[in-house]
Short mmCIF file of C-alpha atoms in Angstrom, two decimals:
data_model
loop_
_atom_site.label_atom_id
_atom_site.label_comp_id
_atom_site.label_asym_id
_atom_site.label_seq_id
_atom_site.Cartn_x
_atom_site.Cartn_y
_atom_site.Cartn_z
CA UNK A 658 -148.57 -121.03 28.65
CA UNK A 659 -149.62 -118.50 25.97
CA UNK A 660 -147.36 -120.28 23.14
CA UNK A 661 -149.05 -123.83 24.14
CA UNK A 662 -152.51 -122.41 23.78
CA UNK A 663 -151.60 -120.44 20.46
CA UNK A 664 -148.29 -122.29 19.42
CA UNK A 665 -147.68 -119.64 16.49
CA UNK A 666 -147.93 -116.30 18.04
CA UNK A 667 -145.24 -114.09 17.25
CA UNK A 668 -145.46 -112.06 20.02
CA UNK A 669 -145.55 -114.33 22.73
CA UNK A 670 -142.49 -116.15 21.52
CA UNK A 671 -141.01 -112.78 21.18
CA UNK A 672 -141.89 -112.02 24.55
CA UNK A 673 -140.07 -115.04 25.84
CA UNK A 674 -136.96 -114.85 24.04
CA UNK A 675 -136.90 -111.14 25.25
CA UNK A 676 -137.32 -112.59 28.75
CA UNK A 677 -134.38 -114.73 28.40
CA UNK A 678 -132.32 -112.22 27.49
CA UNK A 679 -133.16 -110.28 30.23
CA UNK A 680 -131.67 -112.87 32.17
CA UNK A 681 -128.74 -112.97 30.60
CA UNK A 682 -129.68 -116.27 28.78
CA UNK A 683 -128.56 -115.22 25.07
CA UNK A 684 -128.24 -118.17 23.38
CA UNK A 685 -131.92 -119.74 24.39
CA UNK A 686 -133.56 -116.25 24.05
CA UNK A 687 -131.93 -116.10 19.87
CA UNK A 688 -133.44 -119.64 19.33
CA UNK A 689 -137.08 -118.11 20.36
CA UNK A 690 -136.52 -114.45 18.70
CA UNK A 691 -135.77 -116.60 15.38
CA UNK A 692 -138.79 -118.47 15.63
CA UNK A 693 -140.84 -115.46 15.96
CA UNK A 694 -139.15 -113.92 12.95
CA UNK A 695 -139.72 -116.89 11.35
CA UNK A 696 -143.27 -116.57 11.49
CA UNK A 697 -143.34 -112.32 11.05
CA UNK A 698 -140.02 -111.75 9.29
CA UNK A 699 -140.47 -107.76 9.88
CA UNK A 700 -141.43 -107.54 13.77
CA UNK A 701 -139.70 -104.65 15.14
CA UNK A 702 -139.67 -105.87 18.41
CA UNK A 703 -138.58 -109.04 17.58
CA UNK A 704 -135.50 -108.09 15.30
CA UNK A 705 -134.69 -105.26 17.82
CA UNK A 706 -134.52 -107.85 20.75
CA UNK A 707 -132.07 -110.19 18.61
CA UNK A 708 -129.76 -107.79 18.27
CA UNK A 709 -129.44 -107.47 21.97
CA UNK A 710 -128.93 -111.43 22.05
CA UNK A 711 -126.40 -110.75 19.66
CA UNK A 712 -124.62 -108.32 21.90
CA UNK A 713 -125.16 -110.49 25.04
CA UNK A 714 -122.94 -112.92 23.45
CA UNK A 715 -120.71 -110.55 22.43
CA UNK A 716 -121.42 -110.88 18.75
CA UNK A 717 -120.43 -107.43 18.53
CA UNK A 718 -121.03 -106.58 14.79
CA UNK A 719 -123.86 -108.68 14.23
CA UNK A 720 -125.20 -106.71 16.99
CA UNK A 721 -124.16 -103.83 14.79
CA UNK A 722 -125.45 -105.07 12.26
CA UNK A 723 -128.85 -105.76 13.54
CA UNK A 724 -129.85 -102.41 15.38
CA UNK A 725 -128.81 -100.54 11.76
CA UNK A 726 -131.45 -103.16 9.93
CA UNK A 727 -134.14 -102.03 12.01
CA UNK A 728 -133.43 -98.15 12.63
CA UNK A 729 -133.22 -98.62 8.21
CA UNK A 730 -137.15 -100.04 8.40
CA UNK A 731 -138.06 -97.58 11.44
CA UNK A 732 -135.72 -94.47 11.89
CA UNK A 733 -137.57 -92.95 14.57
CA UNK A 734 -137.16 -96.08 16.93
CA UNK A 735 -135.09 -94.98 19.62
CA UNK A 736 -134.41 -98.24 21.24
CA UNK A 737 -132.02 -99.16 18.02
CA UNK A 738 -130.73 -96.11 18.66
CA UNK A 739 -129.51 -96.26 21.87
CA UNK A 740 -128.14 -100.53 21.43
CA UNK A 741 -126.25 -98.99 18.68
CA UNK A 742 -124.60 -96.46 20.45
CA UNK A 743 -123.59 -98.73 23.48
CA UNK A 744 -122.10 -101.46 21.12
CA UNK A 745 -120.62 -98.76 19.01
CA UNK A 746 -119.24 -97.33 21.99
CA UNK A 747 -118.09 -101.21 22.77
CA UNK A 748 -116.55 -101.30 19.62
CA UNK A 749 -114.38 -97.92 19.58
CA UNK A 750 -116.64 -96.16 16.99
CA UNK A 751 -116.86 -93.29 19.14
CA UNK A 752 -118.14 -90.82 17.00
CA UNK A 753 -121.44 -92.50 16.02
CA UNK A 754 -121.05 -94.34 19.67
CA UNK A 755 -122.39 -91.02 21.37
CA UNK A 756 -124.49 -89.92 18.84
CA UNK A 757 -126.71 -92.73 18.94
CA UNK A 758 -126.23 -92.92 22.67
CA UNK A 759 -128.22 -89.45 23.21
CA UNK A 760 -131.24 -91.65 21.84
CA UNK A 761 -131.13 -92.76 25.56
CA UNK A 762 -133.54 -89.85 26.96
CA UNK A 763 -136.31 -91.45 24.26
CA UNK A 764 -135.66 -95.08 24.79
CA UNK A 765 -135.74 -95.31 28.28
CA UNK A 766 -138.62 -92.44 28.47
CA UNK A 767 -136.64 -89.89 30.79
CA UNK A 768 -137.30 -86.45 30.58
CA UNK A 769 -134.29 -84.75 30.28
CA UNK A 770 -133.78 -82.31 33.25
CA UNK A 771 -135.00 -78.95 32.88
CA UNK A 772 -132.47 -75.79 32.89
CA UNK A 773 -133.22 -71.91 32.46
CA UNK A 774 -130.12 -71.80 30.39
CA UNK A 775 -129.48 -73.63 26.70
CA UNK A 776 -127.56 -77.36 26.42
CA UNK A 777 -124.41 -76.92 25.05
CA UNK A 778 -123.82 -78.49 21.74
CA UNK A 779 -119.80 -77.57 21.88
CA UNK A 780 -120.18 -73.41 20.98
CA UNK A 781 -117.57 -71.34 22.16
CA UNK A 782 -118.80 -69.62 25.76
CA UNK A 783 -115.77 -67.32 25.99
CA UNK A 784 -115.19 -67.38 30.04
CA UNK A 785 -118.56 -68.22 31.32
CA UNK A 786 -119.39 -71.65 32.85
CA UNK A 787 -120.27 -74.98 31.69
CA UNK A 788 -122.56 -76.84 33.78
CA UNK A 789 -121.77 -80.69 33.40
CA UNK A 790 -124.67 -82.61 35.35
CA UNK A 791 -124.20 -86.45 36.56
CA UNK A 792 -127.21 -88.11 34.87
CA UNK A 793 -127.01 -91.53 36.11
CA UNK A 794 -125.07 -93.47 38.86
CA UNK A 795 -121.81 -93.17 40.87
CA UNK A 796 -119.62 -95.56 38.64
CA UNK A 797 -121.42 -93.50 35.46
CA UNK A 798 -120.18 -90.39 37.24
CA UNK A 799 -116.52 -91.36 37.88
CA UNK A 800 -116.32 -93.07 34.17
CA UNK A 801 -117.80 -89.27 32.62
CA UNK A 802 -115.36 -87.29 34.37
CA UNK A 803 -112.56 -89.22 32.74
CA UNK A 804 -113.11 -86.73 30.36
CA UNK A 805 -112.75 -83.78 32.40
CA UNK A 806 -109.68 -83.30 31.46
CA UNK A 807 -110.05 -82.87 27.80
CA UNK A 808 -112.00 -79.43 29.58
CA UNK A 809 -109.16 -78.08 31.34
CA UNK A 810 -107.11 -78.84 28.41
CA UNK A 811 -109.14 -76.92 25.67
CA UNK A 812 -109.41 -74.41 28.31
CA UNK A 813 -112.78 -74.75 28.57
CA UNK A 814 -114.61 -73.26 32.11
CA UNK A 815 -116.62 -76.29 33.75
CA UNK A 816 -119.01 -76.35 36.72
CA UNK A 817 -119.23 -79.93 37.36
CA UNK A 818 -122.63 -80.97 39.82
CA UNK A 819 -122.06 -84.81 41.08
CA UNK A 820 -123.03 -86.90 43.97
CA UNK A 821 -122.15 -85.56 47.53
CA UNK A 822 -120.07 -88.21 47.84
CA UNK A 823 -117.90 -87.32 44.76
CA UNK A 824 -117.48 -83.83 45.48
CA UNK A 825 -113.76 -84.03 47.60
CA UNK A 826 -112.56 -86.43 44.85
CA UNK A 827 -113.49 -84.88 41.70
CA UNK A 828 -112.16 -81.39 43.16
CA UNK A 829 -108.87 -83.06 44.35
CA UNK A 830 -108.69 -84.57 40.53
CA UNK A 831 -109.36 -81.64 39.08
CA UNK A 832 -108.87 -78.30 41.12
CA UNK A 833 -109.04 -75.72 38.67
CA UNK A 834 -112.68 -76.88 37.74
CA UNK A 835 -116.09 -75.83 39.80
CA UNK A 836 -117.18 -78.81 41.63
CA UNK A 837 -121.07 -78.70 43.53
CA UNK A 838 -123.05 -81.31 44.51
CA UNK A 839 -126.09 -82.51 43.52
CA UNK A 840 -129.47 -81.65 45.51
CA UNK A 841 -132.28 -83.71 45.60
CA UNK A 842 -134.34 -82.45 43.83
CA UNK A 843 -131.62 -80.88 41.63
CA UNK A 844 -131.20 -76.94 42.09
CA UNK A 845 -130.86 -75.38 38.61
CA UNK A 846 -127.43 -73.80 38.94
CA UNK A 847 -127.16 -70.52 37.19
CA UNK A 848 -124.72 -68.60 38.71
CA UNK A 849 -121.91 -67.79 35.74
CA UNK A 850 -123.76 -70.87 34.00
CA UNK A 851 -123.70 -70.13 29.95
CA UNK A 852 -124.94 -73.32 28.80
CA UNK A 853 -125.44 -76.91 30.76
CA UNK A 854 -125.25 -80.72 29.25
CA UNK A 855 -125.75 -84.05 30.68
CA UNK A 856 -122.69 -85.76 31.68
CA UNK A 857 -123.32 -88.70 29.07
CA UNK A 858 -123.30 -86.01 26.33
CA UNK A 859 -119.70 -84.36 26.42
CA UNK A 860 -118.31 -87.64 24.63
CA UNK A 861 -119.58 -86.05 21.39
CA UNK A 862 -117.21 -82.94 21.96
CA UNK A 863 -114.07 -84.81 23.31
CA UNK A 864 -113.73 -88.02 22.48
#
């Protein structure tokens, strides 16, 4: 309705093709997101949002190629940021995969949970705990602790909060590590705690 009252709005064609990638629609939302471009060759939104029509149709480095055009025009975007890490992460590029991934806490305006004790950024804690915490869902859970064994490995002490329901499984998986599960709201664990970092995070250190 907007576009037939004001046929050359950039943002309202925008808005649609945004909408129809939302709903999985890739190809129909590119056609709109070009048109806007078309008329405002340097809208953020716009260029950001055909990147992710790009991805939806698994047009990987155009994608790629995309998010890195805009974060070059507007480096403190962290929407870019994020899309780039997720395709990277797609792609195999792991190292700049979960770099741009911890854009995530900006992009999707989450404050990132609050701890009396540092985040880890990979420093040597001698024998003290890590705390690991499960950020998101279940399946986001099980898929993080994939890398729980890079931990034991290195020899690195974990305390690892999930869901309830995880608890059994992760410590059968993994016995030697500290498993605890996650209370709603979530109790700050502290006890032999050196450091703690959001499940999401640790792919920076191991993989």
């Amino acid at each position: 309705k907007a576009i037939q009252l004001v046929p050359n709005n950039p943002e309202a064609i925008n808005n649609l093709g945004d909408s129809y990638v939302k709903l999985s629609r890739f190809e129909e939302g590119e056609k709109y997101l070009l048109q806007s471009l078309a008329l405002q060759p340097d809208y953020i939104e716009a260029l950001t949002n055909l990147g992710a029509a790009k991805w939806g149709q698994g047009f990987l480095d155009e994608a790629i190629a995309q998010f890195r055009k805009v974060i070059s025009m507007q480096p403190d975007l962290a929407m870019p940021h994020k899309n780039l890490g997720i395709v990277s992460l797609l792609k195999g590029n792991y190292e700049e995969g979960w770099r741009e991934y911890d854009w995530r806490w900006l992009a999707d305006n989450i404050r990132i949970r609050s701890h009396p004790k540092p985040i880890w950024r990979g420093e040597n804690v001698g024998d003290q705990k890590i705390l690991i915490w499960a950020e998101q869902g279940a399946g986001d859970e099980i898929l993080h602790a994939s890398m729980l064994g890079d931990f034991v490995a290195r020899g690195i002490n974990v305390m690892w909060e999930c869901d309830p329901r995880l608890v059994a499984l992760m410590q059968r998986s993994y016995p030697s590590i500290h498993v605890v599960a996650r209370r709603n709201p979530p109790d700050p664990v502290i006890e032999e705690v050196a450091a703690n970092v959001p499940a999401g995070t640790i792919g920076n250190f191991v993989r």
